[in-house]
Short mmCIF file of C-alpha atoms in Angstrom, two decimals:
data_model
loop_
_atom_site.label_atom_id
_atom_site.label_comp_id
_atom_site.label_asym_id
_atom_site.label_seq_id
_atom_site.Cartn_x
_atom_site.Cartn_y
_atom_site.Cartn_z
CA UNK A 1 233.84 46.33 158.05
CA UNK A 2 236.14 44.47 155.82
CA UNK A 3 240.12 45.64 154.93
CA UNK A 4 240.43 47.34 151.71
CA UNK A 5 243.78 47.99 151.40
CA UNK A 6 245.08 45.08 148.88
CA UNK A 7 248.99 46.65 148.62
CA UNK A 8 250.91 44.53 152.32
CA UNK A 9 248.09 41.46 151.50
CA UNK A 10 248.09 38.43 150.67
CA UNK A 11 245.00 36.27 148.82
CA UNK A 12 243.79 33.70 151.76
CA UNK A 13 245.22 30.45 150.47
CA UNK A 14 242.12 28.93 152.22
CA UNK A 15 239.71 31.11 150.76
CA UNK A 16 240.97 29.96 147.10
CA UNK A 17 241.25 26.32 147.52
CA UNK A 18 237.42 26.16 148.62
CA UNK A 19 236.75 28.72 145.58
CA UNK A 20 238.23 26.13 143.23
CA UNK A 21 236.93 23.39 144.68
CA UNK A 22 233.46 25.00 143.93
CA UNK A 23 234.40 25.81 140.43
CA UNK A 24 234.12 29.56 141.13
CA UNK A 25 236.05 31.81 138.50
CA UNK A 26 238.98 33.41 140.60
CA UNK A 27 240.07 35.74 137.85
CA UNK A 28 236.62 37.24 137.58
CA UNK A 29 236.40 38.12 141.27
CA UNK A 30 240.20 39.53 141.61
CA UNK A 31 239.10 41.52 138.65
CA UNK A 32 235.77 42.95 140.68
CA UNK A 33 236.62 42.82 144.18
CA UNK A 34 239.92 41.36 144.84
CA UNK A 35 240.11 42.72 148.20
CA UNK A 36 237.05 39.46 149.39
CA UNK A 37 240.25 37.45 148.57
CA UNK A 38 242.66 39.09 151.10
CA UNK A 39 240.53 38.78 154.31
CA UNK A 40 241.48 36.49 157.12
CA UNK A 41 237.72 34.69 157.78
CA UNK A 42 235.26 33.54 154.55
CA UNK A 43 232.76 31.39 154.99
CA UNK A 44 232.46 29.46 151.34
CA UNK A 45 231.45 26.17 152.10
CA UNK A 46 229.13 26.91 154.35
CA UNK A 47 227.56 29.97 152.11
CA UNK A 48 227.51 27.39 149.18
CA UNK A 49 226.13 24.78 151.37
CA UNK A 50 223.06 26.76 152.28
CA UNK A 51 222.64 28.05 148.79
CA UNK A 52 222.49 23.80 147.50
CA UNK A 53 219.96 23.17 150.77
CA UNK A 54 217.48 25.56 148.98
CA UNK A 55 218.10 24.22 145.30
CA UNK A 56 220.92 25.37 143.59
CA UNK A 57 223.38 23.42 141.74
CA UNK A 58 227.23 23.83 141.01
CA UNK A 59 226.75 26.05 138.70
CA UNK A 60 224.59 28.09 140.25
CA UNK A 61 226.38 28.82 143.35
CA UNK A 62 229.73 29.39 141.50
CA UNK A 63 227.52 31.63 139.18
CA UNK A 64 226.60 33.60 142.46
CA UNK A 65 229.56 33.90 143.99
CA UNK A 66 231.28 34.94 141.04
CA UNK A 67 228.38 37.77 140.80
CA UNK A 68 228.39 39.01 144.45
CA UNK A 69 231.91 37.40 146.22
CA UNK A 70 231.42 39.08 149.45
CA UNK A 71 228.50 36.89 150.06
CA UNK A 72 230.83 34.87 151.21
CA UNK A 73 232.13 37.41 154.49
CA UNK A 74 228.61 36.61 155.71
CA UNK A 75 228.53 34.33 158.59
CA UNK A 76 226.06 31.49 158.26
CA UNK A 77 223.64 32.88 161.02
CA UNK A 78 223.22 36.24 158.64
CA UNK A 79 222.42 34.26 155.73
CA UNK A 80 219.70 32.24 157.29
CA UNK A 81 218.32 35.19 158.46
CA UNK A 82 218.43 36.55 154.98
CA UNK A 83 216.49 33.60 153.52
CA UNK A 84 213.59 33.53 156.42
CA UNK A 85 213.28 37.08 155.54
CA UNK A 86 213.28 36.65 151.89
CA UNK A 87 210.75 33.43 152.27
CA UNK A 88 207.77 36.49 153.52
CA UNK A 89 207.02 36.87 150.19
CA UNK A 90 208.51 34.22 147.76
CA UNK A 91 205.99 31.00 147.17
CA UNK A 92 208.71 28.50 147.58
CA UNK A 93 212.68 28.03 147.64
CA UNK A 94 212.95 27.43 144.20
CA UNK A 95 211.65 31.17 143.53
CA UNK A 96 213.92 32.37 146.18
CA UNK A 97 217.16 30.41 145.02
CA UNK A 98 216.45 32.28 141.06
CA UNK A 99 215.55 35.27 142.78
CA UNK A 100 219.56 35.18 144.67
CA UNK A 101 221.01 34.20 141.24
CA UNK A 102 219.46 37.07 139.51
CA UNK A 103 220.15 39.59 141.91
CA UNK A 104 222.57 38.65 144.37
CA UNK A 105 223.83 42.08 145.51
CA UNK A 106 220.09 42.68 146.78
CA UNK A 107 219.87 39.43 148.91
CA UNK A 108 223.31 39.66 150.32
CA UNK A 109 222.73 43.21 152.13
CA UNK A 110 222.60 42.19 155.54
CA UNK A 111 223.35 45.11 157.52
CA UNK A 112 219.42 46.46 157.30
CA UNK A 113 217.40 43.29 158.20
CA UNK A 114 215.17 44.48 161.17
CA UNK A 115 214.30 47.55 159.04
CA UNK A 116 214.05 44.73 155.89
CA UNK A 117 211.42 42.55 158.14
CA UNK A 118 209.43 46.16 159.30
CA UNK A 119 209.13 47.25 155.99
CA UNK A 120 207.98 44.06 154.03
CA UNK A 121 204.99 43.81 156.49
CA UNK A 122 204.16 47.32 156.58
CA UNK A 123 203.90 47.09 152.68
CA UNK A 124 201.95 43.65 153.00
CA UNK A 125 199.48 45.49 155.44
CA UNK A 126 199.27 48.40 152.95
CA UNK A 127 197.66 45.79 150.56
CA UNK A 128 200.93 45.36 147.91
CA UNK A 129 201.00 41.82 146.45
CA UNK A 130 204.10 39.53 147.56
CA UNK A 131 205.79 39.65 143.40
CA UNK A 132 205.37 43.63 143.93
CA UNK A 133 206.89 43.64 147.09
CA UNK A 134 209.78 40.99 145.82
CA UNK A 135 210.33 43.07 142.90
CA UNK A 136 211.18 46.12 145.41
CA UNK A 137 213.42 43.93 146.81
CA UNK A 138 215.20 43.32 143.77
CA UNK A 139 215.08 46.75 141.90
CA UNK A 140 214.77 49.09 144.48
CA UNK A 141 216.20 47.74 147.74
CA UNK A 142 216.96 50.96 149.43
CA UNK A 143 213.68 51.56 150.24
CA UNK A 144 213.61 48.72 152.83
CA UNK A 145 217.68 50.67 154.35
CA UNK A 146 214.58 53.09 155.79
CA UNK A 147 213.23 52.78 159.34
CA UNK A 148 209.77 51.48 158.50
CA UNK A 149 208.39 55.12 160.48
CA UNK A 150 210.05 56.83 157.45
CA UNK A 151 208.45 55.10 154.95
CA UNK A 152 205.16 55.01 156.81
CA UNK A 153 205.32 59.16 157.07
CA UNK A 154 205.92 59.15 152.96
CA UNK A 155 202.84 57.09 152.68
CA UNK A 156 200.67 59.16 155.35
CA UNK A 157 201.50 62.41 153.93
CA UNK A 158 200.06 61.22 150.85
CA UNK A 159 197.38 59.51 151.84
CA UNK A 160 196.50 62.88 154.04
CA UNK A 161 196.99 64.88 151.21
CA UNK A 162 195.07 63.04 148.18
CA UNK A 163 192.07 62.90 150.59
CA UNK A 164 192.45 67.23 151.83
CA UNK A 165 192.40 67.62 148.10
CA UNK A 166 188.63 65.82 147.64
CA UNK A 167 189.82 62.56 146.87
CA UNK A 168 187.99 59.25 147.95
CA UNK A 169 189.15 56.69 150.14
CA UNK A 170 188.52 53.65 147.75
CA UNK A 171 190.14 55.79 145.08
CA UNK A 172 193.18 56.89 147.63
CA UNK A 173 193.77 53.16 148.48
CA UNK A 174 193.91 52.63 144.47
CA UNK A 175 196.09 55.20 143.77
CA UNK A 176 198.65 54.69 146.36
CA UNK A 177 199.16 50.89 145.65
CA UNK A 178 199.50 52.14 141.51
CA UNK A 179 201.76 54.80 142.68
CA UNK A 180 204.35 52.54 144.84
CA UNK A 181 204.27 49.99 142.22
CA UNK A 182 204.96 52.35 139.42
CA UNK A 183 207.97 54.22 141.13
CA UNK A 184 209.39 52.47 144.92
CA UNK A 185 211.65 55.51 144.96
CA UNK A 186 209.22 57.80 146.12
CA UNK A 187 210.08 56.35 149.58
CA UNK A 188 213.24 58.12 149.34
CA UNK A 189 211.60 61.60 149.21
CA UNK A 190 210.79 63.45 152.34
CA UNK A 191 207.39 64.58 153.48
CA UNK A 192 208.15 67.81 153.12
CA UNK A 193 208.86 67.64 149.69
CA UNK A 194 205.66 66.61 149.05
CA UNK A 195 204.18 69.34 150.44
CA UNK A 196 206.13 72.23 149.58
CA UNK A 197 205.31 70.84 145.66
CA UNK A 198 201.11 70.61 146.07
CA UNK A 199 202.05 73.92 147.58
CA UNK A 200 203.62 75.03 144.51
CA UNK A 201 201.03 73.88 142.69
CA UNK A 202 198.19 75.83 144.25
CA UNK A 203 200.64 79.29 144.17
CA UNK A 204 200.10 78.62 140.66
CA UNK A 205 196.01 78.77 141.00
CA UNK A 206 195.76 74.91 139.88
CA UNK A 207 192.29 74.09 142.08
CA UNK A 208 191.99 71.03 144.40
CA UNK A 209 190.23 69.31 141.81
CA UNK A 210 192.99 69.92 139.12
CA UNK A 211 196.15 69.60 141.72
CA UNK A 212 194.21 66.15 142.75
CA UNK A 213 194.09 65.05 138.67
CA UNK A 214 197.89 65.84 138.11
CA UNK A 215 198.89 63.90 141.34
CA UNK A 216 197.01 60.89 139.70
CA UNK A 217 199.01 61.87 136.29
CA UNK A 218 202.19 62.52 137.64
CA UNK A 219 203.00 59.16 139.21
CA UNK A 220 205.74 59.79 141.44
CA UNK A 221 207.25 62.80 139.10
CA UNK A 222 205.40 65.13 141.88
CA UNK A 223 208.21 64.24 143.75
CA UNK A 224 211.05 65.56 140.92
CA UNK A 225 209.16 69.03 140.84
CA UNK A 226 211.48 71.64 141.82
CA UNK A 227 209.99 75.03 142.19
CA UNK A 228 212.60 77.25 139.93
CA UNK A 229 212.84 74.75 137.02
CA UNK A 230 209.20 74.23 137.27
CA UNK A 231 208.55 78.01 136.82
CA UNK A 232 210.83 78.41 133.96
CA UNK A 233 209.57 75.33 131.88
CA UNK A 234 205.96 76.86 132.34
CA UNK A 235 207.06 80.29 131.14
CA UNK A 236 209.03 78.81 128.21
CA UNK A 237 205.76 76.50 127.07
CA UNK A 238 203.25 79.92 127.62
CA UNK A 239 205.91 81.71 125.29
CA UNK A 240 206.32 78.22 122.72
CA UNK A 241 202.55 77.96 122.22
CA UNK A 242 201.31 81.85 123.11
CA UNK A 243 198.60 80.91 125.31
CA UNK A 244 197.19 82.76 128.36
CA UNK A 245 197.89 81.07 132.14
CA UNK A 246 193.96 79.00 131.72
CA UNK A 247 195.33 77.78 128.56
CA UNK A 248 198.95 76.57 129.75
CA UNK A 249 197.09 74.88 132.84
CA UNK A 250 194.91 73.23 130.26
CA UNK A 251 198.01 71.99 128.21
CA UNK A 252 199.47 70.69 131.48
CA UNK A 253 196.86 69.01 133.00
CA UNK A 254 196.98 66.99 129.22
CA UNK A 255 200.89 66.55 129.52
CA UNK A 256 202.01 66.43 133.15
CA UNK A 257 205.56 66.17 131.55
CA UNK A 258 205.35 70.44 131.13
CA UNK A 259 205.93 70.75 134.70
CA UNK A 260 209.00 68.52 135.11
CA UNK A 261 210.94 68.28 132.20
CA UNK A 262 213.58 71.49 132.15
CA UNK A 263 213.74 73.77 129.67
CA UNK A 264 216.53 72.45 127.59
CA UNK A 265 214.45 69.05 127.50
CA UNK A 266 211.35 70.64 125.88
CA UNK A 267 213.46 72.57 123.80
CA UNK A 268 215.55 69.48 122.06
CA UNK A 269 211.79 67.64 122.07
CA UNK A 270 210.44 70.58 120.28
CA UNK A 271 212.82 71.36 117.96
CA UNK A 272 212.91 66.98 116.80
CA UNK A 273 209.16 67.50 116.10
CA UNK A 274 209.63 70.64 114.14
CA UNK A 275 212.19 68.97 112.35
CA UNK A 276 209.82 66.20 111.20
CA UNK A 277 207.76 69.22 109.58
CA UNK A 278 205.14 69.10 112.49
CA UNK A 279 203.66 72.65 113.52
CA UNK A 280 203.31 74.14 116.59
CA UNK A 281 199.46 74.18 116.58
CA UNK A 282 199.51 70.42 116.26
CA UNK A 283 201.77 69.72 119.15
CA UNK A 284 199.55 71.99 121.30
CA UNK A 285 196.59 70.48 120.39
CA UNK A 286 198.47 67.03 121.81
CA UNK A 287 201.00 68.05 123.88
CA UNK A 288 201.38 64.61 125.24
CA UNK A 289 203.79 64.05 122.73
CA UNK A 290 206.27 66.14 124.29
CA UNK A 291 206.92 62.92 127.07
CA UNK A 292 208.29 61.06 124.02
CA UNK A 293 212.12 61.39 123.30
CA UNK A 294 213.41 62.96 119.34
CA UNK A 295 214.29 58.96 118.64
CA UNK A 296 211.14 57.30 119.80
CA UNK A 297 208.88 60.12 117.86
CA UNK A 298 211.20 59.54 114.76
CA UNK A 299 211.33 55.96 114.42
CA UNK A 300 207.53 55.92 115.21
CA UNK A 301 206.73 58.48 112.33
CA UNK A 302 209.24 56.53 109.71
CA UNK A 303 207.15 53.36 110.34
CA UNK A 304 204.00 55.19 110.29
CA UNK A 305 205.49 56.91 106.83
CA UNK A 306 206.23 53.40 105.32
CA UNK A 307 202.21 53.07 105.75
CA UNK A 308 202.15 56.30 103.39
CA UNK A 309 200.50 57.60 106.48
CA UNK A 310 201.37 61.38 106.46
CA UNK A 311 201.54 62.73 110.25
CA UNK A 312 202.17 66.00 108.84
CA UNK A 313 198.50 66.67 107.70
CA UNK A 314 196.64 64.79 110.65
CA UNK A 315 196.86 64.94 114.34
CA UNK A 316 199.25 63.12 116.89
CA UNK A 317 197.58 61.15 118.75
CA UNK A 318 199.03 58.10 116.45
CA UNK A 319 202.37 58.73 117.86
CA UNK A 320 201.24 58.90 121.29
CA UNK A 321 201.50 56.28 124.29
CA UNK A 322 203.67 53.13 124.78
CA UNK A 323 205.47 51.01 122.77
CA UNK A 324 202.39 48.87 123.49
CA UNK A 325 199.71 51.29 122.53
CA UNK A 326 201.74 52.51 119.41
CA UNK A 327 202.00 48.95 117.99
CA UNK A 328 197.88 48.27 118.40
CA UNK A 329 197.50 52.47 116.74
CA UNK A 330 200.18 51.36 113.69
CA UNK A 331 198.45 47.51 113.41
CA UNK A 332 195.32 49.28 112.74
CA UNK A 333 196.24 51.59 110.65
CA UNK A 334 198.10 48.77 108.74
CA UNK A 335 195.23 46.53 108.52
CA UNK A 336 193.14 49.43 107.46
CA UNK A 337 195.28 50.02 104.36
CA UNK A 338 195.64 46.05 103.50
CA UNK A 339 191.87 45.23 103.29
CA UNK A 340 190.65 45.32 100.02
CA UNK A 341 187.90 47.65 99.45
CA UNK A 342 184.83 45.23 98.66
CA UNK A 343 181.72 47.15 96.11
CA UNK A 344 178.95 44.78 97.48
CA UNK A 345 176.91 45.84 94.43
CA UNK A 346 179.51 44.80 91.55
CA UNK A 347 178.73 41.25 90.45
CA UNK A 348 180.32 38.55 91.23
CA UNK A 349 182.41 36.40 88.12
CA UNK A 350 181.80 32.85 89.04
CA UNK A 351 183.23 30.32 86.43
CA UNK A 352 180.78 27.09 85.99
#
C-alpha cells in the first residue's frame, strides 16, 4: 500500500529528475495523482527500460507514464510477470506494447496475477479466441480480480441451465462463447442470481422452450432482471397495449427489453414515439422498437422523412436494429426512390 497523505510530504527529488529525464509531463501527473510523487522507492528507469525492450519509444513510455504514474511503484519482477502474462494471448510484443499504451491502468494491476493466469486459460479452454480474451483484459478487467472457481460456477450454472431447459450441446457451446463476448460482466453476477431469474421466469408460465428463446435474446440482461421491477414493467405494458397474459408473453418474447427496462424507461420511450404521431397498435405490432432511445428513433425517422418516407402510415420495422442495419433499411429505401422508373414498352428516341 502506498502513502496518501500529500500535506507533511515532500515530491522525491529522485523520482522527478528520472521523470524529466524521460520527458514525462510532471504537471499532468501532480494534477492526477500527485501522491506517486511523494513516495520514498519508484522504479522509473527500470519501468521505462522494460517498456523500450518490448518496443516503445520516448514518447511512448512518457505517454504511459503520464497515463498510469503508479506504474512506476511496481518493482521490475511484477512487471515482467505482467508482460509473460499478457504475452498468453497477444501475437507479438508490438501488440502488447499498443495494447499498455492504450490501456495502461488494465496492464498495471498487479495485485490479481495468479487469478489473471487461472482465468485467461480457463477462458482459452472454454474455446474464446486470444483478441476476445485481450479485449476482456482491456474493457472488463475485473472479471480476471475473480478466483477462476467463481467464474467457472457462473459459466456451469449456465451451461446446466440452457441444457435443463432443452437446449443442445453444440448450440449451448455457441451461445455461451456469444454470450461472454457480448457482455464479460456477467462474470460478476452470482449463480444464484441466475437462478432465482429463470425461476422468475417460469412463475410467470413462460415454458422451457420460451424461457430457453429469451435467454438466447436477452444476452446477459437475464442477469439485470430484478423480480419487483420486472413485475411492474409487465403490468404497465399489459395495461399500455390491453392485451391478455398469452399476448404480453408474445410481445416479450419479440422485445426482451419489456422485462428489463423499468417503468419510467418504457414510459419516456413511449411517450417519444407517440410524439412522432406513431399509434399504439403500431408499436405493438413491433415492439422491438421500444429498445431504441427517444433520440435514436427521432433522428432515424427525420432521415427516413427527408426520403418523404412517412413512418406514420407504414410499419416499424424500418426504424428497427443497429446503426448498421438502419443504414442498409434507409440505403434501400433511398435507392428505391432514386431509380428512374423505366416503361420498357415506350420507344426509344435515338438521334442518327
Amino acid at each position: 500500500s502506498y502513502t496518501t497523505d500529500t500535506k507533511s510530504r515532500e515530491e522525491n527529488k529522485n523520482t522527478l529528475e528520472n521523470l524529466y529525464s524521460l520527458s514525462v509531463d510532471i504537471m499532468k501527473i501532480r494534477r492526477l495523482k500527485e501522491w506517486v510523487l511523494l513516495q520514498d522507492v519508484a522504479y522509473i528507469k527500470e519501468i521505462a527500460g522494460i517498456l523500450q525492450e518490448m518496443g516503445a519509444d520516448e514518447t511512448t513510455v512518457a505517454s504511459i507514464i503520464e497515463q498510469c504514474p503508479e506504474a512506476i511503484l511496481h518493482t521490475p519482477a511484477e512487471i515482467n510477470s505482467q508482460k509473460t502474462l499478457w504475452q498468453l494471448v497477444c501475437q507479438n510484443e508490438k501488440q502488447l506494447i499498443k495494447l499498455i499504451e492504450q490501456f495502461p491502468e488494465s496492464f498495471f494491476t498487479t495485485e490479481y496475477q495468479q487469478n489473471q493466469k487461472a482465468n485467461i486459460l480457463f477462458f482459452q479452454e472454454l474455446g474464446l479466441k486470444n483478441n476476445i480474451i485481450i479485449r476482456f483484459l482491456t474493457s472488463a478487467p475485473s472479471i480476471f480480480y475473480n478466483p477462476v472457481e467463481k467464474n467457472k460456477n457462473v459459466i456451469e450454472t449456465l451451461q446446466r441451465n440452457y441444457l435443463n431447459l432443452g437446449g443442445s450441446e453444440t448450440n449451448m457451446k455457441i451461445w455461451i462463447l456469444k454470450l461472454l463476448s457480448q457482455n464479460p460482466f456477467i462474470l460478476l453476477n452470482t449463480s444464484t442470481a441466475i437462478e432465482d431469474n429463470l425461476e422468475f421466469l417460469q412463475k410467470n408460465d413462460f415454458t422451457d422452450q420460451e424461457v430457453l428463446q429469451l435467454l438466447s435474446k436477452l444476452k446477459g440482461f437475464i442477469f439485470q432482471l430484478h423480480s419487483t421491477t420486472t413485475q411492474k414493467s409487465m403490468l404497465f405494458s399489459k395495461n399500455i397495449f390491453k392485451c391478455s397474459d398469452q399476448e404480453l408473453k408474445q410481445l416479450v418474447l419479440k422485445c426482451p427489453a419489456l422485462l428489463y427496462y423499468s417503468v419510467p424507461v418504457l414510459e419516456e420511450r413511449l411517450e417519444g414515439l407517440l410524439r412522432e404521431g406513431i399509434s399504439i397498435a403500431q408499436i405493438r405490432e413491433t415492439p422491438m422498437v421500444l429498445e431504441l432511445t427517444t433520440q435514436i428513433v427521432q433522428y432515424r425517422i427525420r432521415k427516413l422523412s427527408a426520403l418523404g418516407y412517412d413512418i406514420k402510415s407504414g410499419n416499424l420495422e424500418s426504424l428497427n436494429g443497429t446503426k448498421k442495419d438502419f443504414e442498409v433499411t434507409y440505403g434501400k429505401i433511398q435507392s428505391k426512390k432514386e431509380r428512374p422508373i423505366f416503361n420498357p414498352v415506350a420507344p426509344l428516341h435515338i438521334e442518327d
